[in-house]
PDB file of C-alpha atoms in Angstrom:
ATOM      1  CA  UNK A   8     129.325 207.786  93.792  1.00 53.00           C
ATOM      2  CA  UNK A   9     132.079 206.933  91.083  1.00 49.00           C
ATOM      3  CA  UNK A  10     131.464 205.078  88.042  1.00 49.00           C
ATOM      4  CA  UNK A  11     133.593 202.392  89.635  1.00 52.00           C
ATOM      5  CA  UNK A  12     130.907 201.555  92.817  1.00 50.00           C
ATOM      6  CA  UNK A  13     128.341 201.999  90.876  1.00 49.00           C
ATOM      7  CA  UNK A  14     128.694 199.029  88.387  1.00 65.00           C
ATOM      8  CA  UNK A  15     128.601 196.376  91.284  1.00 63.00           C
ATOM      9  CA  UNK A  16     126.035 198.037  93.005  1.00 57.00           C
ATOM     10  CA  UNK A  17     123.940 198.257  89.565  1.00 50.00           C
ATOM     11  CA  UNK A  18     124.550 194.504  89.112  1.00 60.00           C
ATOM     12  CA  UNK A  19     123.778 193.522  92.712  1.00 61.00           C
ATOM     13  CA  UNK A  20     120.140 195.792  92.399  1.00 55.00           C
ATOM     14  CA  UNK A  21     119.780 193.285  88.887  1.00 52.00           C
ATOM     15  CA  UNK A  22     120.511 190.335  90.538  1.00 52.00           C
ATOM     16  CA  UNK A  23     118.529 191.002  93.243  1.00 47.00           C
ATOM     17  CA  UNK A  24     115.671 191.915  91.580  1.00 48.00           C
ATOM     18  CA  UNK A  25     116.118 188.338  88.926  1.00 42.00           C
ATOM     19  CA  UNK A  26     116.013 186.801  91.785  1.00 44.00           C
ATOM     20  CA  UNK A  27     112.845 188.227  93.051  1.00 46.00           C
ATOM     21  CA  UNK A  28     111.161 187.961  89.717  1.00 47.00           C
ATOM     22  CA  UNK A  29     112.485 184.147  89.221  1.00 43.00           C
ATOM     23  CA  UNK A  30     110.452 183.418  92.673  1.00 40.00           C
ATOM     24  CA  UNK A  31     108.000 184.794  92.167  1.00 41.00           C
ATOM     25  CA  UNK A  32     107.483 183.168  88.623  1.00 41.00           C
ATOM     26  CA  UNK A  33     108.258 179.934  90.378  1.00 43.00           C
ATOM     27  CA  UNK A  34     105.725 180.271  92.809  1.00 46.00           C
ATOM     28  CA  UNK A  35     103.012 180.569  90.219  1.00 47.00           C
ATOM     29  CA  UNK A  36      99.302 181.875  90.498  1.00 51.00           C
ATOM     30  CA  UNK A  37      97.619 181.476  93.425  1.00 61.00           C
ATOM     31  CA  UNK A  38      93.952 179.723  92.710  1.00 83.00           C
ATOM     32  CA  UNK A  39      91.203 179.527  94.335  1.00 94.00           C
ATOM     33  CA  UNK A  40      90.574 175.702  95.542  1.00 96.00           C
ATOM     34  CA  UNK A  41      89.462 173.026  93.333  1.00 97.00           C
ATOM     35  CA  UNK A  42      86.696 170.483  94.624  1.00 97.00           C
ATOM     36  CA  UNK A  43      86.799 168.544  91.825  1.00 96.00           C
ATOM     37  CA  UNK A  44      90.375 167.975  91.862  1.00 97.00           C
ATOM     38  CA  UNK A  45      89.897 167.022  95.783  1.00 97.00           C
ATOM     39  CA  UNK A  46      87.525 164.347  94.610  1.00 95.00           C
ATOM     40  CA  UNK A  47      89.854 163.181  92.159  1.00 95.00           C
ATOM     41  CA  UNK A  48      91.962 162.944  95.113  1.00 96.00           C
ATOM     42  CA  UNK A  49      89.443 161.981  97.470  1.00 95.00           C
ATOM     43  CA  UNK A  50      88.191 159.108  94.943  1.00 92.00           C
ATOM     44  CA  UNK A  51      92.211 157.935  94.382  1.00 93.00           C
ATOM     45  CA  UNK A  52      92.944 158.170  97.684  1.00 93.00           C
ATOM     46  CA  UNK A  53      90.635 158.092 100.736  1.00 93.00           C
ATOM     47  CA  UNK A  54      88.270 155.266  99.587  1.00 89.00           C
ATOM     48  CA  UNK A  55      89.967 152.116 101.662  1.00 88.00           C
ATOM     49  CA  UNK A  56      88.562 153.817 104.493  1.00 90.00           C
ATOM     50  CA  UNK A  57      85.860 156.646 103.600  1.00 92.00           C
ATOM     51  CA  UNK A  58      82.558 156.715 101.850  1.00 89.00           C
ATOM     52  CA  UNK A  59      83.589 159.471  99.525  1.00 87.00           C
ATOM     53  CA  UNK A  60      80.573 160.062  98.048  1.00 75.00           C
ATOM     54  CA  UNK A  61      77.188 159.009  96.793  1.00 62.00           C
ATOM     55  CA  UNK A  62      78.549 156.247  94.604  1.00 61.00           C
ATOM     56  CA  UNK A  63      78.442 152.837  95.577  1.00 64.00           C
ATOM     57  CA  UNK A  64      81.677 151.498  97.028  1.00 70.00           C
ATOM     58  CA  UNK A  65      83.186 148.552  98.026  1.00 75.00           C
ATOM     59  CA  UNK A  66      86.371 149.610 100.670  1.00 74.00           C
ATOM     60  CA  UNK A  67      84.923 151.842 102.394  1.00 76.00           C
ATOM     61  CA  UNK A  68      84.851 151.246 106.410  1.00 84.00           C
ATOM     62  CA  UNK A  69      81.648 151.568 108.210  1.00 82.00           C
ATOM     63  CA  UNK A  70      82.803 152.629 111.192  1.00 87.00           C
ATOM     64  CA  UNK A  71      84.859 155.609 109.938  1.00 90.00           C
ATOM     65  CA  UNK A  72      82.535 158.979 108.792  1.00 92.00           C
ATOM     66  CA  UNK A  73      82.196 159.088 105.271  1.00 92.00           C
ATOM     67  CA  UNK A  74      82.579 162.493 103.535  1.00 95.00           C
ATOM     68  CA  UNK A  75      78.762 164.131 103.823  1.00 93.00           C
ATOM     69  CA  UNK A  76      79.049 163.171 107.099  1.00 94.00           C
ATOM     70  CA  UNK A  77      82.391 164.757 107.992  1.00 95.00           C
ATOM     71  CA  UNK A  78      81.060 168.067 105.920  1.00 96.00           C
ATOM     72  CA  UNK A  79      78.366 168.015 108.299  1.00 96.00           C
ATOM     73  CA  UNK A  80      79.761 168.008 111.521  1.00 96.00           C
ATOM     74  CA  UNK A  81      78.182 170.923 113.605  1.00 94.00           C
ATOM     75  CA  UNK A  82      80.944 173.512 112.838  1.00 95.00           C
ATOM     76  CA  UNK A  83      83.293 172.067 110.564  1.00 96.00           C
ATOM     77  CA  UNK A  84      85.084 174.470 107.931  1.00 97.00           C
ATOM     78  CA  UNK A  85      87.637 173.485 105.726  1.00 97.00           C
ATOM     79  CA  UNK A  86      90.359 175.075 107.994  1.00 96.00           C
ATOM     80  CA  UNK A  87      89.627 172.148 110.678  1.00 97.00           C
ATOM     81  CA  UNK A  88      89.994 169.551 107.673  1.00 97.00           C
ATOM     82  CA  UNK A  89      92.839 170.528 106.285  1.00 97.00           C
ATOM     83  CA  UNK A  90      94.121 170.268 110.071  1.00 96.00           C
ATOM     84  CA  UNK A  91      92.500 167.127 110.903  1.00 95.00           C
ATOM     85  CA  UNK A  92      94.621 165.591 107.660  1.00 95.00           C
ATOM     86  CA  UNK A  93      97.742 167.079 108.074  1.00 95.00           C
ATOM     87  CA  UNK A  94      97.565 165.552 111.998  1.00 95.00           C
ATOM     88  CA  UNK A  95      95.622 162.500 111.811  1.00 93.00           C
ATOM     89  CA  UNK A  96      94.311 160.558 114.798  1.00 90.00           C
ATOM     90  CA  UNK A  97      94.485 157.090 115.161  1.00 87.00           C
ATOM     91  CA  UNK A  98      93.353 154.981 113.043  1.00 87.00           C
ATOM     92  CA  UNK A  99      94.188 157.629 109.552  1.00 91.00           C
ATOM     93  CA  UNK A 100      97.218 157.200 108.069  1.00 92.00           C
ATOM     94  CA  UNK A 101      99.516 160.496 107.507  1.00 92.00           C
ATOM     95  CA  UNK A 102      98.778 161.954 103.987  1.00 91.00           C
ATOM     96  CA  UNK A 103     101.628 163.377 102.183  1.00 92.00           C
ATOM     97  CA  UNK A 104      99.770 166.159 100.414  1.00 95.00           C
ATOM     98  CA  UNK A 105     100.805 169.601  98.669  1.00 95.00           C
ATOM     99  CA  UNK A 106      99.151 172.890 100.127  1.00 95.00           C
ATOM    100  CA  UNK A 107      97.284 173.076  97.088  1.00 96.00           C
ATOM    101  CA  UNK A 108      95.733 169.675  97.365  1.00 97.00           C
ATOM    102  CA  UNK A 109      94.741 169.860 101.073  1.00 97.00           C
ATOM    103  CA  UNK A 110      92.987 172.669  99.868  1.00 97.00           C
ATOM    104  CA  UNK A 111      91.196 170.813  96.994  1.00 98.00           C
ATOM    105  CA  UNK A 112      90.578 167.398  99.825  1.00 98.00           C
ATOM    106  CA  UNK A 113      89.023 170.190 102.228  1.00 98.00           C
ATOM    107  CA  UNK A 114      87.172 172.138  99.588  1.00 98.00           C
ATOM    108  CA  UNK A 115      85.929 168.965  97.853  1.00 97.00           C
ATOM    109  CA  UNK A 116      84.442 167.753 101.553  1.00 97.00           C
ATOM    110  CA  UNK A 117      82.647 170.785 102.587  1.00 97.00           C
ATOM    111  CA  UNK A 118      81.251 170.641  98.836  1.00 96.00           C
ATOM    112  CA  UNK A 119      79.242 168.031 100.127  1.00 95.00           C
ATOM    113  CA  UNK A 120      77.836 169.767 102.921  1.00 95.00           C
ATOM    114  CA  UNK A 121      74.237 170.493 103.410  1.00 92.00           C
ATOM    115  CA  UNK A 122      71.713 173.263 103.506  1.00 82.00           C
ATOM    116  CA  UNK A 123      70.908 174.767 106.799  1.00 77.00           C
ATOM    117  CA  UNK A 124      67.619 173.878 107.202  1.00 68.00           C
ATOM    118  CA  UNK A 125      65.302 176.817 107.541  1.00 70.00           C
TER     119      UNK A 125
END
């Protein structure tokens, strides 16, 4: 290779690899999720319909599961949450959330999940 390919080659590999680096800096850390950021959520956001937790409250609906119960639905993980918010039946309202919060919601709600009983 001459001198003369190799200077826009060299600044295509740099630009390339800003570009790379810039994502990836973007992106941020991945975390693990929060719970109590999905009951901050949970608290500012699901209580017109949902008991969301042990504390007394006035909205909720008593025909719609509250939170311990959803948690403790025979099977539930935080996988079939995260789906049941992201495509809502009938009567719950779409959600716009972030990845990151459906992850806190869902993690928050299988927080309040129960023991297996022995």
């Amino acid at each position: 290779m001459t001198q003369a390919t190799l200077t826009p080659l060299c600044r295509i590999l740099a630009a390339l690899s800003l570009l790379l680096w810039g994502t990836a800096a973007w992106a941020g850390p991945t975390s693990k999720p929060d719970p109590v950021h999905g009951q901050e959520l949970a608290e500012r956001l699901c209580t017109n319909c949902h008991l969301v937790g042990g504390a007394m409250q006035e909205e909720a609906n008593p025909d719609v599961p509250s939170f311990p119960e959803i948690a403790n639905f025979e099977g539930q993980t935080a996988g079939a949450i995260m789906a049941r918010i992201i495509l809502p039946k009938h009567p719950m309202p779409q959600i716009p959330l972030e990845k990151s919060e459906l992850s806190d919601l869902a993690a928050y709600i299988m927080s309040l999940r129960e023991a297996p009983q022995p």
